[in-house]
XYZ file of C-alpha atoms in Angstrom:
696
model
C 77.438 99.594 96.271
C 74.423 98.290 94.364
C 72.579 95.132 95.284
C 73.788 93.425 92.139
C 77.374 93.782 93.317
C 76.916 91.081 95.927
C 74.756 88.659 93.963
C 76.311 85.478 92.705
C 76.880 85.395 88.979
C 74.185 83.007 87.871
C 75.350 83.097 84.277
C 78.816 82.309 83.064
C 80.510 84.635 80.598
C 80.350 83.788 76.930
C 84.115 83.766 76.799
C 84.219 80.842 79.206
C 81.779 78.790 77.145
C 83.137 76.880 74.173
C 80.775 76.764 71.184
C 82.216 73.574 69.753
C 81.264 70.058 70.750
C 84.173 67.985 72.029
C 85.057 64.403 71.168
C 83.926 63.343 74.650
C 80.548 65.018 74.141
C 80.167 63.143 70.900
C 81.005 59.880 72.680
C 78.387 60.633 75.364
C 75.771 61.413 72.719
C 76.602 58.210 70.859
C 76.362 56.162 74.067
C 72.943 57.612 74.837
C 71.804 57.038 71.265
C 72.571 53.317 71.678
C 70.734 53.116 75.020
C 67.050 52.097 74.674
C 64.252 54.123 76.267
C 62.272 52.318 78.955
C 58.965 53.296 80.569
C 59.025 52.986 84.373
C 56.500 54.062 87.019
C 57.269 57.370 88.739
C 57.232 55.589 92.121
C 60.487 53.800 91.163
C 62.337 57.108 90.643
C 64.344 59.203 93.106
C 66.623 62.217 92.776
C 70.164 60.924 92.309
C 72.980 62.131 94.607
C 75.075 62.307 91.418
C 72.880 65.024 89.928
C 75.202 68.023 89.759
C 72.471 70.638 90.099
C 72.070 71.213 93.850
C 70.517 74.675 93.934
C 66.742 74.680 94.115
C 65.145 75.681 90.773
C 63.048 78.806 90.364
C 59.590 78.054 91.819
C 57.646 79.817 89.072
C 59.598 78.125 86.284
C 59.214 74.752 87.996
C 55.433 75.214 88.133
C 55.409 76.127 84.434
C 57.258 72.864 83.667
C 54.772 70.911 85.814
C 51.847 72.444 83.914
C 53.517 71.526 80.609
C 54.024 67.896 81.694
C 50.427 67.720 82.855
C 49.265 68.964 79.461
C 51.511 67.063 77.020
C 53.459 64.537 79.137
C 57.229 64.087 79.551
C 58.715 64.892 76.131
C 62.359 64.105 76.981
C 63.545 61.005 78.758
C 65.391 61.119 82.089
C 68.890 59.647 82.503
C 68.935 57.283 85.485
C 71.247 54.807 87.217
C 70.603 52.033 89.720
C 70.771 53.120 93.392
C 71.823 50.739 96.217
C 68.204 50.472 97.442
C 66.964 49.411 94.014
C 65.439 52.772 93.075
C 66.392 54.514 89.845
C 68.217 57.778 90.548
C 67.574 60.648 88.129
C 71.088 61.921 87.302
C 69.847 64.110 84.452
C 66.321 65.433 84.464
C 66.136 66.639 88.054
C 63.813 69.544 87.176
C 61.439 67.157 85.388
C 61.524 64.851 88.440
C 60.690 67.748 90.766
C 57.908 68.934 88.442
C 56.306 65.453 88.426
C 56.643 65.344 92.214
C 54.591 68.557 92.352
C 51.949 66.925 90.161
C 51.928 63.803 92.363
C 51.459 65.909 95.512
C 48.597 67.786 93.835
C 46.951 64.526 92.793
C 47.375 65.347 89.094
C 49.266 62.092 88.383
C 49.320 58.645 90.030
C 52.396 56.869 91.515
C 52.416 54.508 88.520
C 52.634 57.389 86.018
C 54.842 56.115 83.163
C 58.109 58.011 82.731
C 60.583 57.491 79.817
C 64.140 56.807 81.053
C 67.531 55.647 79.809
C 69.576 53.642 82.311
C 73.389 54.123 82.400
C 76.271 53.119 84.689
C 77.212 55.089 87.802
C 80.416 56.302 86.111
C 78.514 57.775 83.184
C 75.661 59.174 85.265
C 77.478 62.148 86.814
C 79.242 63.067 83.569
C 75.981 62.970 81.629
C 74.253 64.992 84.357
C 76.891 67.681 84.107
C 76.842 67.730 80.304
C 73.058 68.051 80.186
C 72.908 70.759 82.839
C 75.657 72.803 81.207
C 73.938 72.562 77.843
C 70.581 73.690 79.257
C 69.898 76.414 81.816
C 73.210 77.701 83.207
C 74.101 76.131 86.528
C 74.663 78.148 89.658
C 78.404 78.828 90.198
C 78.331 76.853 93.457
C 77.004 73.814 91.569
C 79.629 74.272 88.843
C 82.420 74.280 91.422
C 81.165 71.096 93.054
C 80.557 69.361 89.716
C 84.030 70.184 88.421
C 85.591 68.989 91.680
C 83.702 65.684 91.634
C 84.600 64.957 88.026
C 88.215 65.990 88.665
C 88.334 63.489 91.543
C 87.535 60.743 89.051
C 90.838 61.439 87.302
C 89.909 63.811 84.501
C 92.094 66.852 83.822
C 90.814 70.398 83.586
C 91.246 70.275 79.821
C 89.212 67.071 79.603
C 86.469 68.464 81.838
C 86.345 71.655 79.782
C 86.134 69.731 76.522
C 83.423 67.494 77.948
C 81.330 70.357 79.304
C 81.962 72.887 76.557
C 83.976 75.293 78.752
C 87.473 76.718 78.390
C 90.257 74.976 80.299
C 91.057 78.193 82.201
C 87.451 78.530 83.350
C 87.531 75.003 84.737
C 90.924 75.607 86.384
C 89.612 78.724 88.133
C 86.532 76.946 89.435
C 88.604 73.945 90.570
C 90.778 76.401 92.510
C 87.646 77.803 94.140
C 86.719 74.300 95.280
C 89.507 74.620 97.853
C 88.025 77.743 99.413
C 86.745 77.828 102.979
C 83.523 75.738 103.095
C 81.683 78.585 104.809
C 82.437 80.861 101.834
C 81.223 78.248 99.351
C 78.038 77.987 101.405
C 77.611 81.761 101.136
C 78.141 81.514 97.365
C 75.301 78.989 97.152
C 73.103 81.451 99.093
C 74.090 84.384 96.835
C 75.777 86.218 99.729
C 79.077 86.422 97.839
C 79.776 86.385 94.113
C 82.394 84.571 92.052
C 84.571 87.654 91.532
C 84.744 88.248 95.273
C 85.504 84.577 95.893
C 88.286 84.619 93.302
C 89.809 87.669 94.965
C 89.838 85.912 98.353
C 91.372 82.788 96.803
C 94.616 84.717 96.260
C 95.447 83.391 99.732
C 95.292 79.663 100.434
C 94.799 80.315 104.152
C 91.112 79.554 104.763
C 91.129 81.347 108.121
C 92.531 84.436 106.410
C 89.864 84.203 103.693
C 87.072 84.028 106.265
C 88.521 86.775 108.434
C 88.889 89.216 105.542
C 85.370 88.518 104.254
C 83.841 88.753 107.719
C 85.433 92.148 108.368
C 84.792 93.616 104.910
C 82.005 96.113 104.398
C 80.978 98.712 101.827
C 83.638 99.351 99.209
C 85.941 96.951 101.028
C 83.857 94.086 99.621
C 84.984 94.949 96.111
C 87.294 92.272 94.601
C 90.259 94.638 94.388
C 90.030 95.562 98.070
C 89.511 91.939 99.167
C 92.496 90.773 97.138
C 94.688 93.522 98.557
C 93.720 92.587 102.108
C 94.368 88.819 101.819
C 97.711 89.526 100.142
C 98.861 91.979 102.816
C 102.616 91.483 103.168
C 103.102 89.740 99.788
C 105.001 91.492 97.010
C 103.424 91.398 93.560
C 105.731 90.869 90.591
C 103.628 93.061 88.339
C 105.012 96.603 88.282
C 107.800 95.818 90.771
C 110.565 98.329 90.031
C 113.441 96.129 91.186
C 112.216 93.160 89.146
C 111.883 95.363 86.056
C 115.436 96.617 86.644
C 117.003 93.183 87.197
C 114.797 91.209 84.798
C 112.801 88.065 85.543
C 115.375 85.835 83.845
C 118.268 87.149 85.959
C 116.211 86.806 89.149
C 115.244 83.204 88.362
C 118.779 82.333 87.230
C 120.028 83.417 90.672
C 117.599 81.009 92.334
C 114.596 83.278 92.826
C 111.079 82.029 92.259
C 107.476 83.140 91.977
C 104.209 82.082 93.538
C 101.414 81.991 90.978
C 97.678 81.729 91.206
C 95.077 81.459 88.472
C 94.035 85.076 88.732
C 97.367 86.829 88.130
C 99.713 86.387 85.185
C 102.817 87.892 86.829
C 102.671 86.094 90.187
C 104.266 87.076 93.509
C 107.953 87.366 94.360
C 108.988 84.532 96.672
C 112.459 85.817 97.632
C 112.393 89.576 98.130
C 115.752 89.518 99.933
C 117.455 87.955 96.904
C 115.808 90.463 94.564
C 116.982 93.403 96.671
C 120.492 91.919 96.878
C 120.698 91.502 93.095
C 119.434 95.048 92.594
C 121.957 96.511 95.012
C 124.835 94.510 93.488
C 123.961 95.710 89.995
C 123.740 99.317 91.190
C 127.035 98.961 93.054
C 128.645 97.841 89.801
C 127.267 100.876 87.977
C 128.452 103.243 90.720
C 131.903 101.626 90.867
C 132.323 101.962 87.098
C 131.481 105.667 87.205
C 133.772 106.273 90.194
C 136.698 104.554 88.488
C 136.184 106.369 85.195
C 135.745 109.834 86.747
C 138.122 109.605 89.716
C 135.728 109.594 92.675
C 137.072 108.327 96.002
C 134.239 105.920 96.772
C 130.955 104.613 95.377
C 127.774 103.028 96.628
C 124.753 101.286 95.134
C 121.367 101.350 96.903
C 117.760 100.702 95.985
C 116.389 104.001 97.337
C 117.572 107.427 96.261
C 119.808 109.328 98.654
C 118.301 112.304 100.505
C 119.143 115.039 102.984
C 116.827 113.866 105.754
C 116.502 110.978 108.227
C 119.451 108.583 108.501
C 120.944 109.934 105.266
C 121.269 113.374 106.831
C 123.332 111.845 109.637
C 125.712 110.009 107.319
C 126.009 112.037 104.115
C 126.532 115.616 102.965
C 125.074 116.322 99.495
C 127.070 119.002 97.726
C 125.214 121.403 95.457
C 125.505 120.519 91.797
C 128.067 122.734 90.034
C 127.257 124.823 86.964
C 128.852 123.250 83.924
C 130.263 125.181 80.967
C 129.802 123.893 77.438
C 132.753 123.634 75.104
C 132.616 125.498 71.795
C 131.649 122.330 69.942
C 129.006 121.435 72.531
C 127.572 124.941 72.427
C 127.313 124.847 68.642
C 125.655 121.450 68.727
C 123.247 122.570 71.463
C 122.205 125.618 69.392
C 121.653 123.424 66.344
C 119.477 121.049 68.336
C 117.406 123.954 69.651
C 116.784 125.176 66.087
C 115.708 121.660 65.038
C 113.362 121.555 68.006
C 111.784 124.867 66.939
C 111.318 123.542 63.392
C 109.591 120.422 64.679
C 107.281 122.575 66.782
C 106.269 124.593 63.705
C 105.665 121.416 61.686
C 103.502 120.029 64.489
C 101.082 122.972 64.043
C 100.103 121.767 60.565
C 96.756 119.937 60.332
C 98.176 117.045 58.271
C 101.254 116.595 60.472
C 102.312 113.180 61.751
C 102.154 114.199 65.413
C 103.439 110.897 66.795
C 106.532 110.903 64.600
C 107.254 114.565 65.359
C 106.884 113.939 69.078
C 109.357 111.048 68.951
C 111.840 113.175 67.019
C 111.478 116.008 69.551
C 112.019 113.602 72.443
C 115.222 112.341 70.843
C 116.526 115.897 70.448
C 115.742 116.722 74.076
C 117.515 113.568 75.275
C 120.662 114.610 73.386
C 120.448 118.172 74.750
C 120.111 116.853 78.311
C 123.101 114.572 77.791
C 125.243 117.529 76.657
C 124.274 119.558 79.737
C 124.841 116.574 82.030
C 128.307 115.947 80.584
C 129.267 119.568 81.219
C 127.905 119.371 84.752
C 129.887 116.201 85.493
C 133.108 117.835 84.227
C 132.556 120.772 86.565
C 133.289 118.737 89.685
C 136.799 119.715 90.771
C 139.578 117.198 91.286
C 139.760 117.819 95.031
C 136.053 117.075 95.452
C 136.348 113.914 93.363
C 139.347 112.819 95.435
C 137.353 113.124 98.668
C 133.741 112.566 97.614
C 131.713 109.751 96.175
C 129.026 108.742 93.721
C 125.768 106.941 94.586
C 123.690 104.941 92.090
C 120.083 104.220 93.029
C 116.712 103.493 91.460
C 114.165 106.110 90.492
C 111.267 103.932 89.520
C 112.993 101.211 87.512
C 115.606 103.582 86.004
C 119.114 104.244 87.332
C 119.650 107.594 89.042
C 123.248 108.716 89.696
C 124.139 111.295 92.363
C 127.668 112.677 92.288
C 129.244 114.967 94.882
C 128.323 113.033 98.019
C 130.527 113.508 101.080
C 130.684 111.210 104.083
C 130.206 113.326 107.194
C 132.806 111.211 108.975
C 135.368 112.362 106.368
C 134.623 116.085 106.590
C 136.861 116.922 109.609
C 139.878 115.436 107.802
C 138.921 116.841 104.400
C 138.568 120.388 105.677
C 142.130 120.288 107.008
C 143.463 119.868 103.475
C 144.571 122.962 101.646
C 142.124 124.204 99.033
C 139.408 121.741 99.909
C 138.085 123.682 102.896
C 137.413 126.754 100.765
C 135.641 124.708 98.113
C 133.382 122.923 100.622
C 132.531 126.174 102.346
C 131.515 127.756 99.058
C 129.234 125.022 97.718
C 128.157 123.273 100.933
C 125.005 121.178 100.592
C 121.446 120.941 99.339
C 119.184 122.123 102.142
C 121.926 121.517 104.694
C 121.411 122.718 108.237
C 123.861 122.878 111.102
C 124.523 119.346 112.302
C 126.103 118.550 115.638
C 129.353 116.650 115.719
C 127.741 113.753 117.569
C 125.093 111.799 115.615
C 121.632 111.646 117.149
C 121.194 108.430 119.140
C 117.878 107.305 117.642
C 117.523 106.094 114.048
C 114.864 107.478 111.721
C 113.102 104.097 111.727
C 112.919 104.053 115.521
C 111.768 107.688 115.679
C 108.973 106.895 113.214
C 108.008 103.791 115.203
C 107.942 105.674 118.516
C 105.911 108.531 117.064
C 103.423 105.975 115.694
C 103.141 104.316 119.112
C 102.516 107.734 120.653
C 99.913 108.549 117.986
C 97.968 105.336 118.610
C 97.882 106.082 122.320
C 96.562 109.619 121.730
C 94.011 108.264 119.219
C 92.670 105.884 121.851
C 92.546 108.603 124.510
C 90.842 111.046 122.139
C 88.285 108.416 121.099
C 87.270 108.124 124.757
C 86.646 111.880 124.941
C 84.406 112.617 121.923
C 83.590 116.090 123.216
C 87.266 117.012 122.846
C 87.364 115.507 119.338
C 84.410 117.742 118.515
C 86.260 120.782 119.901
C 89.255 120.090 117.644
C 87.010 119.461 114.649
C 85.011 122.656 115.202
C 88.279 124.552 115.512
C 89.361 123.218 112.113
C 85.986 124.230 110.680
C 86.401 127.757 112.071
C 89.828 128.027 110.488
C 88.466 127.047 107.094
C 85.569 129.490 107.398
C 87.106 132.554 109.040
C 90.821 132.371 108.216
C 91.361 133.207 104.555
C 95.044 132.327 104.930
C 94.276 128.710 105.863
C 95.809 126.104 103.581
C 93.403 123.357 104.643
C 90.006 124.593 103.503
C 87.393 121.846 103.774
C 83.989 123.568 104.139
C 81.331 120.960 103.364
C 84.022 118.820 101.745
C 85.442 117.074 104.775
C 87.347 113.908 103.936
C 88.244 111.463 106.699
C 91.095 109.006 106.340
C 91.771 106.707 109.281
C 95.506 106.602 110.045
C 95.507 103.637 112.433
C 96.624 101.181 109.732
C 99.553 103.435 108.842
C 100.619 103.499 112.490
C 100.570 99.687 112.664
C 102.615 99.406 109.467
C 105.341 101.618 110.931
C 105.117 100.226 114.480
C 104.073 96.546 114.262
C 104.992 96.030 117.924
C 101.928 98.120 118.853
C 99.462 95.571 117.437
C 98.797 94.158 120.932
C 99.181 97.439 122.789
C 96.638 98.769 125.251
C 95.759 101.537 122.807
C 95.008 99.077 119.992
C 92.980 96.877 122.345
C 90.745 99.834 123.188
C 90.514 101.075 119.597
C 89.597 97.571 118.393
C 87.016 97.142 121.155
C 85.404 100.469 120.286
C 85.483 99.623 116.589
C 83.720 96.301 117.154
C 81.173 97.864 119.497
C 80.238 100.610 117.044
C 80.125 98.200 114.132
C 77.569 96.054 115.970
C 75.291 99.088 116.222
C 75.283 99.684 112.469
C 72.207 98.256 110.720
C 72.380 96.133 107.593
C 73.161 98.186 104.474
C 73.931 101.162 106.730
C 76.169 102.723 104.092
C 73.355 103.135 101.554
C 71.593 105.999 103.353
C 71.685 108.083 106.520
C 67.979 107.761 107.375
C 68.752 105.450 110.296
C 71.052 108.067 111.834
C 68.058 110.392 112.231
C 66.919 108.094 115.032
C 70.148 108.485 117.029
C 70.290 111.150 119.729
C 72.763 114.016 119.570
C 75.179 112.570 122.105
C 75.382 109.232 120.286
C 76.171 111.104 117.067
C 78.892 113.067 118.851
C 80.344 109.887 120.322
C 80.599 107.993 117.045
C 81.898 111.097 115.279
C 84.510 111.469 118.006
C 85.695 107.913 117.465
C 85.962 108.391 113.690
C 87.745 111.724 114.067
C 90.176 110.281 116.606
C 91.362 107.654 114.122
C 92.358 110.369 111.637
C 94.912 111.797 114.076
C 98.480 111.559 112.761
C 101.660 112.577 114.545
C 104.287 110.549 112.684
C 107.732 112.100 112.409
C 110.723 110.907 110.406
C 113.233 112.373 112.853
C 113.401 114.086 116.224
C 112.356 117.733 116.223
C 115.353 120.037 115.788
C 114.754 122.312 118.775
C 113.841 119.912 121.563
C 114.418 116.404 120.173
C 110.818 115.116 120.297
C 109.167 112.290 118.331
C 105.565 113.078 117.381
C 105.783 116.648 118.665
C 102.652 117.689 116.721
C 100.568 115.599 119.149
C 101.341 117.847 122.128
C 98.374 120.260 121.749
C 95.948 117.325 121.673
C 97.655 115.644 124.631
C 97.417 118.829 126.668
C 93.751 119.234 125.786
C 93.025 115.696 126.978
C 95.174 115.798 130.088
C 96.946 112.868 128.485
C 99.702 110.818 130.157
C 101.499 108.461 127.784
C 102.469 105.971 130.503
C 98.749 105.246 131.049
C 98.663 103.804 127.547
C 102.176 102.725 126.610
C 105.321 101.358 128.182
C 108.786 100.784 126.696
C 109.665 97.135 126.040
C 112.469 95.165 124.483
C 110.496 94.893 121.237
C 109.482 98.520 120.813
C 112.453 100.377 122.334
C 115.232 98.776 124.408
C 116.091 96.122 121.829
C 116.568 98.868 119.219
C 119.060 101.103 121.041
C 122.641 100.591 122.272
C 123.556 99.191 125.693
C 124.856 102.610 126.654
C 121.485 104.191 125.922
C 119.724 101.395 127.809
C 121.918 102.178 130.824
C 121.169 105.910 130.475
C 117.433 105.168 130.337
C 117.533 103.114 133.537
C 119.583 105.786 135.226
C 117.009 108.425 134.268
C 114.334 106.188 135.791
C 116.269 106.087 139.090
C 117.440 102.482 138.638
C 121.183 103.044 139.111
C 121.944 99.444 140.070
C 120.247 98.040 136.976
C 121.925 100.748 134.909
C 125.350 99.462 135.939
C 124.324 95.825 135.456
C 123.276 96.156 131.826
C 126.727 97.367 130.784
C 128.094 93.951 131.785
C 125.435 91.970 129.898
C 124.782 90.949 126.321
C 122.566 93.352 124.375
C 119.498 91.049 124.304
C 119.725 90.261 128.023
C 120.200 93.952 128.825
C 117.052 94.853 126.881
C 115.032 92.177 128.720
C 116.286 93.387 132.093
C 115.384 96.971 131.208
C 111.863 95.901 130.218
C 111.366 94.093 133.526
C 112.818 96.872 135.698
C 111.068 99.743 133.953
C 107.694 98.240 134.909
C 108.409 99.391 138.461
C 108.536 103.022 137.313
C 106.511 105.488 135.240
C 109.468 106.294 132.973
C 109.107 106.852 129.229
C 111.764 108.189 126.840
C 112.171 111.947 127.072
C 111.616 112.234 123.315
C 107.970 111.207 123.882
C 107.223 113.677 126.672
C 105.512 116.997 125.881
C 107.190 120.289 126.673
C 104.181 122.615 126.438
C 102.008 123.485 129.426
C 98.502 121.948 129.600
C 95.669 124.006 128.141
C 93.309 125.570 130.677
C 89.690 125.203 129.608
C 87.792 128.453 130.338
C 84.234 128.557 131.629
C 83.135 130.792 128.760
C 79.648 132.063 128.009
C 79.656 129.994 124.818
C 80.308 126.781 126.732
C 77.707 127.644 129.352
C 75.162 128.413 126.649
C 75.829 125.097 124.967
C 75.362 123.258 128.248
C 72.152 125.114 129.000
C 70.698 124.014 125.681
C 70.758 120.464 126.904
C 73.913 119.179 125.214
C 75.032 116.107 127.131
C 78.543 115.874 128.503
C 80.647 112.750 127.951
C 80.068 111.593 131.513
C 76.288 111.538 131.007
C 76.433 108.894 128.284
C 76.554 105.301 129.477
C 75.277 103.257 126.565
C 77.675 104.011 123.722
C 81.050 102.415 122.953
C 83.084 105.598 123.372
C 82.198 105.730 127.087
C 84.507 102.811 127.904
C 87.314 103.340 130.380
C 90.742 101.777 130.590
C 93.077 100.617 133.283
C 96.495 102.206 133.445
C 99.365 99.896 132.558
């Protein structure tokens, strides 16, 4: 990021400035024209608190003005008003006042130096000050914000202020919005430590603490307006490009009672009732699916916002039959052939130099749409009556367009369906897309819970790996060796290593882990390392040349650890594990999950059935508590399980590794590395990654 990226915009865009004089400006000019010029001694003047220009002027330019006044005198009168102490406050002409003050200090003029002034009322003073300053050298954005806010407080609208100052109404509205920003950020704007674009991005949130927190923690590319805006709006849903809103329509959403939250920097706004929008979308899709089911004879129908798949929870509930091959009728076949010939003709015409390519492309698209419709109609007819009588149709969204999936069986219906004559043979012949053998009993953990648990496990292993940078280096070197010596590797990255921290993804999928022991240690290490980074560290690596080898290994280990990802959508097929890919790393570290994580009501017990809670307590050797929970309400049972499990080291079996720990050999290579003076992790005591933790 260049230096200019973080400088305040000292000049306002031409688009914001209005070239025409307003009626108010004309009134101000007329009022000043009717006010006589008086000569008063400089000693009677002071800088008015109503002068809108607060930023100190450029020293060199101020000295040039002082030299000019010394040579030819004050050519333009100052605008003043009477102060409570009897002095005349310079509301317009602050730079001239400062220049004369320089001359007075240098002995170039006397206290009784005659200065031309026009005296106005207090009400007019601030307005005239703003008008004059806007018409001369552009004011600093911080001064503009304060001036607009002060004038707005007097009762003038944004349109009136814009007309008075010669700025567009929208420009004034934006700067008035910025007046409500955190005072500390406005102070940084005045000191050129943040620019207007960055401030506008942060203003997307009205929470001043959020604004400050995001700015304080931003660095490098994360100080760009787009990144800042994304961070302060975390959790909000933008209306622009929202697929469900495009499908339903803004009018239908608002007619149903939905609303939007707008700010001055987005035209589309933010959706205020996402639940209503999803409900409207699902209801509309359910209507589409029901219409198709009734017209074609399907047993049931469903509308949903996400497309149906053969994995996760969908795999437990549905069976997706393979699409049948449709046969075209004689008429359809003839029409299809004719369309193909037309398509070939259009292709030949498109090769001509003078061809209207856009028109030909549109015509070709229309032909292809009709051809697809013919094929789709034949495919839909191919579903047999027995499948229609027992299967269903699902309508969902693909982007903002309806996607219809026919031939969906409910797994709960299959035992009864297969008893019916003729149906069993048909199901056996077409079966499903990517179907695998599924046990009669559904798996006890939902896909959402499996993903959450695997994220919790990943965060714990990240934290443990970050505390053993030497092991992170081992894993990294192993990856490098694969990319260099294994030509079959699909993850080549020689000299093109790209690191993407996965911690944020884990928190999104497992929000209950935000206060976990693992996150506490990762956050502490992050803060500790960040404090060691010099200002503008991202601009070069020269400063890293002064770090010793072990410090480099330690910080690299921390960064590598945060890239670790072991998220799984469902339990592994063979042994029912969540986050099974983490096992090799856990074994390398000698990792024990219970040192970092414990099951609670929020992250586990509150998300499973009472029967599974009882089974968990029984596995932990708490038979009495296991019997008790079956007599309790679900919430109370989950709380009891959380309290009792603290007395044990139990964790769900799905989070326990099955592989044996890796034995680290005392090889010649390791010995050679040690003999060359490479420090071991235990020798380093002054870097963040050497911290230790207390077992839960």
